[in-house]
Coordinates of C-alpha atoms and ligand atoms in Angstrom, one line a residue:
M1 CA -26.1 -1.8 16.5
P2 CA -25.3 0.3 12.8
G3 CA -24.1 3.4 14.3
I4 CA -20.2 3.5 15.8
V5 CA -17.4 6.1 15.5
V6 CA -14.0 5.7 17.2
V7 CA -13.0 8.9 18.2
G8 CA -9.4 9.7 20.3
A9 CA -9.6 10.8 23.6
Q10 CA -6.4 12.2 24.3
W11 CA -4.4 13.9 22.4
G12 CA -4.3 11.5 18.6
D13 CA -2.2 8.3 17.9
E14 CA -3.7 5.6 20.6
G15 CA -4.1 3.8 17.8
K16 CA -7.3 4.9 17.0
G17 CA -6.4 2.5 13.2
K18 CA -6.1 -0.2 15.0
A19 CA -9.0 -0.4 16.9
T20 CA -10.8 1.0 13.9
D21 CA -9.0 -2.4 12.3
Q22 CA -10.6 -5.1 15.3
L23 CA -14.0 -4.6 14.5
G24 CA -13.0 -6.0 10.6
D25 CA -15.2 -8.0 8.5
R26 CA -19.2 -7.2 10.5
V27 CA -18.5 -3.5 9.7
D28 CA -20.0 -2.7 6.4
Y29 CA -19.0 0.8 5.4
T30 CA -16.0 2.8 7.8
V31 CA -16.0 6.6 7.1
R32 CA -13.5 9.4 8.1
Y33 CA -15.4 12.2 8.6
S34 CA -11.8 14.9 9.6
G35 CA -9.0 15.8 9.7
G36 CA -7.1 15.2 6.4
N37 CA -4.0 13.4 5.6
N38 CA -2.3 15.4 8.7
A39 CA -3.2 11.6 10.5
G40 CA -1.4 8.9 10.9
H41 CA -3.1 5.1 11.5
T42 CA -1.2 2.2 11.8
L43 CA -1.9 -1.2 11.3
V44 CA -0.9 -3.9 11.5
V45 CA -1.2 -7.0 10.2
D46 CA -0.7 -10.6 9.3
G47 CA 3.2 -8.8 10.4
E48 CA 2.8 -6.5 7.7
K49 CA 3.2 -3.1 8.3
Y50 CA 0.5 0.1 6.7
A51 CA 0.1 4.0 7.6
L52 CA -2.6 5.3 6.3
H53 CA -2.9 9.3 6.7
L54 CA -6.1 10.0 4.1
L55 CA -7.7 6.5 3.3
P56 CA -9.4 5.1 5.9
S57 CA -8.2 1.8 7.8
G58 CA -11.3 0.1 6.4
I59 CA -9.5 -0.3 3.5
L60 CA -8.2 -3.2 4.6
N61 CA -11.1 -4.8 5.5
N62 CA -14.3 -5.5 3.2
S63 CA -15.8 -2.6 4.0
V64 CA -16.3 0.2 2.1
P65 CA -13.8 2.7 2.4
V66 CA -16.2 6.1 2.1
I67 CA -14.2 10.1 2.8
G68 CA -16.7 12.5 4.2
N69 CA -17.6 15.9 3.7
G70 CA -15.8 16.4 6.6
V71 CA -12.8 15.5 4.9
V72 CA -9.5 17.6 3.5
V73 CA -7.9 15.6 0.6
D74 CA -5.3 16.3 -1.0
L75 CA -5.9 14.3 -4.1
D76 CA -1.7 14.3 -4.6
V77 CA -1.8 12.1 -1.4
L78 CA -5.3 10.0 -1.5
F79 CA -3.8 9.0 -5.0
E80 CA 0.2 7.8 -3.7
E81 CA -0.8 6.0 -0.6
I82 CA -4.0 4.2 -2.8
D83 CA -1.3 3.3 -5.4
G84 CA 0.8 2.5 -2.9
L85 CA -1.9 0.2 -1.1
A86 CA -2.5 -1.3 -5.0
A87 CA 1.2 -2.3 -5.3
R88 CA 0.8 -4.2 -1.8
G89 CA -2.1 -5.7 -3.4
V90 CA -5.1 -4.2 -1.5
D91 CA -7.9 -3.4 -3.3
T92 CA -8.9 0.0 -3.6
S93 CA -11.5 -0.3 -6.2
K94 CA -14.6 1.2 -3.5
L95 CA -13.8 3.8 -2.4
L96 CA -15.4 6.9 -1.8
V97 CA -15.4 10.4 -2.7
S98 CA -17.6 13.1 -1.0
A99 CA -18.5 16.0 -3.8
N100 CA -18.7 18.4 -1.1
A101 CA -14.8 17.7 0.2
H102 CA -12.8 20.7 0.0
L103 CA -9.0 20.0 -1.7
I104 CA -6.3 20.9 -0.2
A105 CA -4.3 22.5 -2.7
G106 CA -0.2 23.6 -3.3
Y107 CA -0.8 27.0 -1.4
H108 CA -3.1 25.9 1.8
Q109 CA 0.9 23.5 2.0
T110 CA 2.3 26.9 2.2
M111 CA 0.2 29.4 3.5
D112 CA 0.9 27.2 6.5
R113 CA 4.5 26.9 6.7
V114 CA 5.1 30.9 6.5
T115 CA 2.1 31.4 8.9
E116 CA 4.3 28.8 11.1
R117 CA 7.7 30.4 10.7
F118 CA 5.9 33.5 10.9
L119 CA 3.7 33.0 15.1
G120 CA 8.2 31.8 15.7
K121 CA 8.0 30.3 19.2
R122 CA 4.1 31.3 19.5
K123 CA 4.1 28.1 16.3
I124 CA 1.3 25.8 16.6
G125 CA 3.9 22.7 15.6
T126 CA 1.3 21.5 12.3
T127 CA 1.7 18.5 10.7
G128 CA 2.4 21.4 7.9
R129 CA 0.2 19.0 5.5
G130 CA -2.0 22.5 4.6
I131 CA -4.9 21.5 7.2
G132 CA -5.5 24.9 9.1
P133 CA -5.1 26.7 5.5
A134 CA -7.1 24.7 3.6
Y135 CA -10.1 25.2 7.1
S136 CA -9.6 28.2 6.1
D137 CA -11.0 29.0 3.3
K138 CA -13.8 26.5 4.0
V139 CA -15.1 28.3 6.6
N140 CA -14.2 32.2 5.0
R141 CA -16.4 30.2 1.7
L142 CA -13.5 30.2 -0.8
G143 CA -12.5 27.1 -0.6
I144 CA -12.2 24.5 -3.6
R145 CA -14.4 21.5 -3.8
V146 CA -14.0 18.2 -4.8
Q147 CA -17.5 19.2 -7.9
D148 CA -15.5 22.1 -8.1
L149 CA -12.8 19.5 -10.2
F150 CA -16.0 19.2 -13.2
D151 CA -17.0 22.5 -13.6
E152 CA -13.7 24.1 -15.1
P153 CA -14.4 27.4 -16.4
I154 CA -16.2 27.6 -11.9
L155 CA -13.0 25.7 -10.6
R156 CA -11.1 28.5 -12.8
Q157 CA -12.6 31.6 -10.7
K158 CA -12.3 29.7 -7.5
V159 CA -8.5 28.8 -7.8
A160 CA -7.6 32.9 -8.6
A161 CA -10.3 34.5 -6.2
A162 CA -8.7 32.2 -3.8
L163 CA -5.3 33.5 -4.2
E164 CA -5.7 36.6 -4.4
Q165 CA -5.5 37.8 -0.9
K166 CA -2.5 34.8 -1.0
N167 CA -0.9 36.1 -3.4
Y168 CA -0.5 39.8 -1.7
L169 CA 0.2 38.1 1.9
L170 CA 3.1 35.8 0.6
V171 CA 4.8 38.9 -1.8
K172 CA 4.2 42.0 0.5
V173 CA 4.6 39.9 3.7
Y174 CA 6.0 36.8 4.1
N175 CA 7.8 37.9 1.1
R176 CA 7.8 35.0 -1.4
A177 CA 6.8 34.5 -4.3
A178 CA 3.1 34.6 -6.2
I179 CA 1.5 31.7 -7.1
D180 CA 0.1 31.2 -10.7
P181 CA -3.5 30.5 -10.0
D182 CA -4.0 29.1 -13.8
E183 CA -0.8 26.7 -12.9
V184 CA -2.7 25.7 -9.7
A185 CA -5.4 24.9 -11.8
D186 CA -4.5 22.6 -13.5
H187 CA -2.7 20.4 -11.8
L188 CA -5.8 20.1 -9.8
L189 CA -7.7 19.1 -13.1
G190 CA -5.6 16.1 -14.2
H191 CA -6.5 14.5 -11.4
A192 CA -10.2 14.8 -12.6
E193 CA -10.5 11.0 -14.8
R194 CA -9.2 9.3 -12.1
L195 CA -11.5 10.7 -9.3
R196 CA -14.6 11.2 -10.9
P197 CA -15.7 7.5 -10.7
M198 CA -15.7 7.4 -7.1
V199 CA -17.5 10.7 -6.6
A200 CA -20.4 10.5 -4.4
D201 CA -23.2 11.4 -2.6
T202 CA -21.9 10.2 0.5
A203 CA -23.9 11.6 2.7
L204 CA -26.6 9.3 0.7
V205 CA -25.3 6.7 0.4
L206 CA -24.2 6.5 4.0
N207 CA -27.8 7.2 5.0
Q208 CA -29.4 4.6 3.3
A209 CA -27.1 2.5 4.4
L210 CA -27.8 3.4 7.4
D211 CA -31.8 2.6 6.7
R212 CA -30.9 -1.0 5.3
G213 CA -29.4 -1.7 9.3
E214 CA -26.0 -2.2 7.9
V215 CA -22.5 -1.5 9.8
V216 CA -21.9 2.1 9.4
L217 CA -18.0 3.1 11.6
F218 CA -17.0 6.7 11.9
E219 CA -13.4 6.0 11.6
G220 CA -12.1 10.1 14.1
A221 CA -8.5 11.3 12.8
Q222 CA -6.7 13.4 15.4
A223 CA -8.3 13.4 19.4
H224 CA -11.0 15.2 21.2
H225 CA -8.3 17.4 22.7
L226 CA -7.3 18.4 19.2
D227 CA -10.2 19.2 18.1
V228 CA -10.4 22.8 17.3
D229 CA -13.6 23.9 19.9
H230 CA -13.2 21.5 22.7
G231 CA -9.7 21.1 22.3
T232 CA -6.2 23.0 24.1
Y233 CA -6.4 25.3 21.9
P234 CA -4.9 27.4 20.2
Y235 CA -2.6 24.1 20.2
V236 CA -5.0 21.7 18.7
T237 CA -6.2 20.9 14.7
S238 CA -8.9 22.6 12.4
S239 CA -11.7 20.6 12.7
N240 CA -14.4 18.5 14.7
P241 CA -12.5 15.2 15.5
I242 CA -15.3 14.9 18.7
A243 CA -18.1 12.3 18.0
A244 CA -20.6 15.0 16.8
G245 CA -18.2 15.7 14.6
A246 CA -19.3 12.8 12.5
C247 CA -22.7 13.6 12.0
T248 CA -21.6 17.0 10.4
G249 CA -18.5 15.7 8.7
A250 CA -20.7 12.4 6.9
G251 CA -24.1 14.1 7.4
V252 CA -25.8 12.0 9.7
G253 CA -28.3 12.6 12.6
P254 CA -27.6 11.7 16.0
R255 CA -29.9 8.9 15.9
R256 CA -27.5 7.0 14.0
I257 CA -24.7 7.2 16.1
D258 CA -25.7 4.2 18.4
R259 CA -22.1 2.9 19.6
A260 CA -19.4 5.6 20.4
I261 CA -16.2 4.2 21.1
G262 CA -12.7 5.8 23.0
I263 CA -9.3 5.1 22.6
A264 CA -7.3 6.3 25.4
K265 CA -3.2 4.9 25.4
A266 CA -2.4 3.6 29.1
Y267 CA 0.3 7.0 29.5
T268 CA -0.1 10.0 27.6
T269 CA 1.7 11.4 24.1
R270 CA 1.6 14.4 22.3
V271 CA 2.9 15.9 18.9
G272 CA 3.9 18.8 18.4
E273 CA 3.0 22.0 21.0
G274 CA 0.3 23.2 23.3
P275 CA 0.0 22.3 27.1
F276 CA 0.7 18.9 28.3
P277 CA 0.3 18.2 32.3
T278 CA 1.8 14.8 32.6
E279 CA 4.1 15.4 30.9
L280 CA 7.5 13.3 31.3
L281 CA 11.1 15.2 30.3
D282 CA 13.7 13.2 32.0
D283 CA 14.5 9.3 31.4
D284 CA 11.0 7.7 32.1
G285 CA 9.9 10.3 29.3
E286 CA 12.5 9.0 27.1
R287 CA 11.7 5.1 28.4
L288 CA 8.8 5.6 27.3
R289 CA 8.6 6.5 24.1
R290 CA 11.2 4.5 23.2
D291 CA 9.9 1.2 24.5
G292 CA 6.5 2.7 22.7
G293 CA 7.9 3.9 20.3
E294 CA 6.6 6.7 20.0
F295 CA 7.4 8.6 16.6
G296 CA 4.9 10.3 14.5
T297 CA 3.8 7.7 11.8
T298 CA 3.4 11.1 9.6
T299 CA 5.9 13.4 10.1
G300 CA 9.1 11.0 12.4
R301 CA 8.8 14.2 15.3
P302 CA 9.8 12.4 18.6
R303 CA 6.3 12.1 21.3
R304 CA 6.1 13.8 23.9
C305 CA 5.4 10.9 26.4
G306 CA 3.9 11.2 30.2
W307 CA 1.4 9.6 32.7
F308 CA -2.2 8.7 32.1
D309 CA -4.2 11.7 32.5
A310 CA -7.4 10.8 34.6
L311 CA -8.7 13.7 33.9
V312 CA -7.6 14.5 29.9
V313 CA -9.8 11.3 29.3
A314 CA -12.6 11.7 31.9
R315 CA -13.7 15.1 29.8
A316 CA -12.8 13.3 27.1
C317 CA -15.3 10.5 27.7
M318 CA -17.5 13.4 28.7
V319 CA -18.2 15.1 26.0
N320 CA -18.7 12.3 23.8
D321 CA -20.3 10.1 25.6
F322 CA -19.0 7.7 25.2
T323 CA -19.8 4.2 25.6
D324 CA -17.1 2.7 25.3
I325 CA -13.1 2.8 26.3
F326 CA -10.9 0.6 24.2
L327 CA -7.7 0.9 26.2
T328 CA -4.8 1.4 24.3
K329 CA -0.1 0.5 24.4
L330 CA -0.8 -1.6 28.0
D331 CA 2.4 -4.7 27.4
V332 CA 4.1 -0.7 26.8
L333 CA 3.5 -0.3 30.1
T334 CA 5.2 -3.6 31.5
G335 CA 9.0 -3.3 33.6
W336 CA 8.1 -0.4 35.6
E337 CA 8.6 -1.3 39.5
R338 CA 5.3 1.4 40.0
I339 CA 2.8 3.5 38.0
P340 CA 1.9 7.6 38.5
V341 CA -1.6 7.6 37.4
C342 CA -2.3 11.3 37.5
V343 CA -6.2 12.0 39.5
A344 CA -6.3 16.0 40.4
Y345 CA -4.5 18.7 39.7
E346 CA -2.8 21.2 42.1
V347 CA -3.8 24.8 40.2
N348 CA -2.0 28.1 42.1
G349 CA -2.3 25.7 45.1
Q350 CA -5.8 24.2 44.9
R351 CA -6.6 20.8 44.2
T352 CA -9.2 20.6 41.3
D353 CA -10.1 16.5 39.5
Q354 CA -11.5 19.1 36.8
L355 CA -9.9 20.3 33.9
P356 CA -9.0 24.1 34.8
M357 CA -11.6 26.6 32.9
T358 CA -9.0 28.6 31.1
Q359 CA -6.5 28.2 29.3
T360 CA -3.7 30.0 31.6
D361 CA -4.5 28.0 34.1
F362 CA -4.9 24.6 33.0
H363 CA -0.5 25.9 31.5
H364 CA -0.1 26.0 35.7
A365 CA -2.1 22.7 36.2
V366 CA 1.0 20.2 37.9
P367 CA -0.7 17.1 38.3
V368 CA -1.4 14.7 41.3
Y369 CA -0.3 11.4 42.0
E370 CA -1.8 8.4 42.4
Y371 CA 1.4 5.2 42.0
L372 CA -0.5 1.9 41.1
P373 CA 2.1 -1.6 41.3
G374 CA 3.8 -2.1 38.1
W375 CA 4.4 -5.9 36.8
S376 CA 7.2 -7.6 35.1
E377 CA 5.3 -10.9 33.2
D378 CA 5.1 -10.0 29.2
I379 CA 1.8 -9.7 28.5
S380 CA 2.2 -9.0 24.7
A381 CA 0.2 -12.6 24.8
A382 CA -3.0 -12.4 27.0
R383 CA -5.8 -12.7 24.6
R384 CA -8.4 -12.3 28.0
F385 CA -8.8 -10.5 30.6
A386 CA -7.4 -13.4 33.2
D387 CA -4.8 -14.2 31.5
L388 CA -3.1 -10.6 32.3
P389 CA -1.1 -10.3 35.9
A390 CA -3.3 -9.6 39.2
N391 CA -1.5 -5.5 39.2
T392 CA -2.3 -5.5 35.9
Q393 CA -6.2 -6.2 36.1
A394 CA -5.7 -3.8 39.1
Y395 CA -4.3 -0.9 36.9
V396 CA -6.7 -1.3 33.9
R397 CA -10.4 -1.2 36.8
R398 CA -8.5 1.7 38.8
L399 CA -8.9 3.7 34.9
E400 CA -11.4 2.4 34.7
E401 CA -12.8 4.2 37.8
L402 CA -11.9 7.3 37.6
I403 CA -12.6 8.1 33.7
G404 CA -16.3 6.1 34.7
T405 CA -16.4 4.5 31.6
R406 CA -16.0 0.9 30.9
I407 CA -13.0 -0.4 29.7
S408 CA -14.5 -2.3 27.0
G409 CA -11.1 -3.8 24.6
I410 CA -7.2 -3.7 25.6
G411 CA -3.9 -3.2 23.1
V412 CA -1.3 -5.6 24.5
G413 CA 0.6 -5.3 20.7
P414 CA 0.6 -3.9 17.5
E415 CA -1.3 -6.3 15.8
R416 CA -4.7 -7.1 14.4
E417 CA -5.0 -10.0 17.1
Q418 CA -2.9 -8.7 20.1
S419 CA -6.3 -7.2 21.9
V420 CA -8.0 -8.6 25.0
M421 CA -11.6 -8.5 24.6
L422 CA -14.1 -7.5 27.9
H423 CA -16.8 -6.6 25.8
D424 CA -17.9 -7.1 22.3
L425 CA -17.4 -3.1 20.1
L426 CA -20.7 -3.9 17.9
Ligands
GDP501 P1 -3.7 6.2 15.2 O1 -4.0 7.7 14.7 O2 -4.3 6.8 17.0 O3 -4.2 5.3 14.7 O4 -1.8 6.4 16.1 P2 -1.2 5.3 15.7 O5 -0.5 4.6 14.7 O6 -0.8 6.9 15.2 O7 0.7 5.5 16.8 C1 -0.5 4.1 17.4 C2 1.0 2.8 17.1 O8 0.7 1.8 18.0 C3 1.2 2.9 15.7 O9 2.2 2.4 15.6 C4 -0.3 1.3 16.6 O10 0.6 0.1 15.8 C5 0.5 0.5 17.7 N1 -0.2 0.8 18.5 C6 -1.5 0.1 18.3 N2 -2.2 -0.2 19.3 C7 -1.0 -0.7 20.3 C8 -1.5 -1.1 21.4 O11 -2.0 -2.1 22.0 N3 0.3 -2.2 21.4 C9 1.5 -2.1 20.3 N4 2.2 -2.4 21.7 N5 1.3 -0.9 20.1 C10 0.0 -0.7 19.1
IMO502 P1 -3.7 11.1 14.3 O1 -5.4 10.8 14.0 C1 -1.2 13.5 16.7 C2 -1.3 17.7 15.9 C3 0.3 18.6 15.2 C4 0.1 19.8 15.6 C5 -1.7 19.9 16.0 C6 -2.1 20.8 14.2 O2 -3.3 10.6 13.4 O3 -4.1 10.9 15.6 P2 -2.6 20.1 12.0 O4 -1.3 19.6 10.6 O5 -3.3 19.6 12.8 O6 -3.0 22.3 12.1 O7 -1.7 20.2 13.1 O8 -2.4 18.7 15.5 N1 -1.8 16.7 15.1 C7 -2.1 15.4 15.4 N2 -1.3 14.6 16.5 N3 -2.3 13.0 16.2 C8 -2.6 13.2 15.0 O9 -3.7 13.1 13.4 C9 -2.6 14.4 14.2 N4 -3.2 15.8 13.9 C10 -2.9 17.1 14.1 O10 1.0 17.9 15.4 O11 -0.3 19.5 17.0
MG503 MG1 -2.1 8.6 14.5

């Protein structure tokens, strides 16, 4: 089973970090293939908490961590994260970074901030990390790649070209000071020698590893419904977090991916703006937020909370062709008398069991709930499905039916061991 991809099935923060970590030492390579340090993946190992933004979760086990070509890399963040882990005794020496990955420079963060402010009420609620502007430059063929750091004249030319239009906009439209291209280039070049030994043709490395039958885990960031093509556009991120994104973002063919694991929370959360039919704006939402500790790993923003939406997850199951679902944070639902699950929407008075085709209808979708009996027993020590109370088992089985994909793992707490496995993920 050499190629496995892990993808968020909702709007992010499903617990991908923990689920990736579950595969642990049986994995040879762990690859980030999209996004950048907008991600925040929390892992709890032996009571120690780690929050990773750019490095793959595999950095905490024995696999070779890889930052693929599809990732946008902020070098300040990369080295800060490496130093933070090294100070805690984590070996980061095996890290590989694609020569084709694009860089996030300070001006991308500036553009992220000013464009959000300019959008006003229509803002996306981005993480402010410069992700969108860096991907825009990539597609606009004005991006700076990792390999450019090793050709100073080229780097200076490219930075100057990237800033030409931006400086015009910053000064004339956004009323900001212009950015000096040489200062930007100097700052980037300051990281070149430290980065050099990590830089590799990662597509070649990964394909050769797969040829040898080694296990490569593609670790998704963000999630299906934040995908720029398949998510709730424009309230999305600027990359393709879906399973297919692993092919473009790491440089492997679709036949290399043997298994696609969707990570879904037992309820739903979202950070930033955009439609969210099952969102709870009342005390129930507050209770989910408190019980689930739903505050962003990256920005600390309170996450919007709501009930499990089977239409949202079923859609992700279809487009990603998930072989398995890992259902996380089931323990957070302990203590409710009954638990609503969204099984359909009403849109303009019509019932539908598919996601609306248009964004306008999605905004107007009213959830239709089925109410499942809750449980009050503490489930955090459960390790086998049979350890779970009957109502908890029934909740899992009903979700499985609704999404049409088998649930192979269940999270009952943040710790590495706090999982119930129904089917092996490898
Ligand atoms: P990611 O971005 O998908 O990796 O998820 P985050 O790390 O942003 O958010 C998930 C949060 O839930 C983290 O704080 C995890 O430690 C925590 N977590 C993951 N799985 C479980 C679980 O099964 N139960 C509980 N209670 N917490 C979990
Ligand atoms: P992980 O990997 C949750 C959201 C932002 C915003 C939108 C665009 O931890 O699940 P961006 O900065 O990417 O341009 O912001 O996407 N977003 C996330 N929400 N989890 C994430 O990552 C996210 N990464 C981006 O809140 O709504
Ligand atoms: Mg997160």
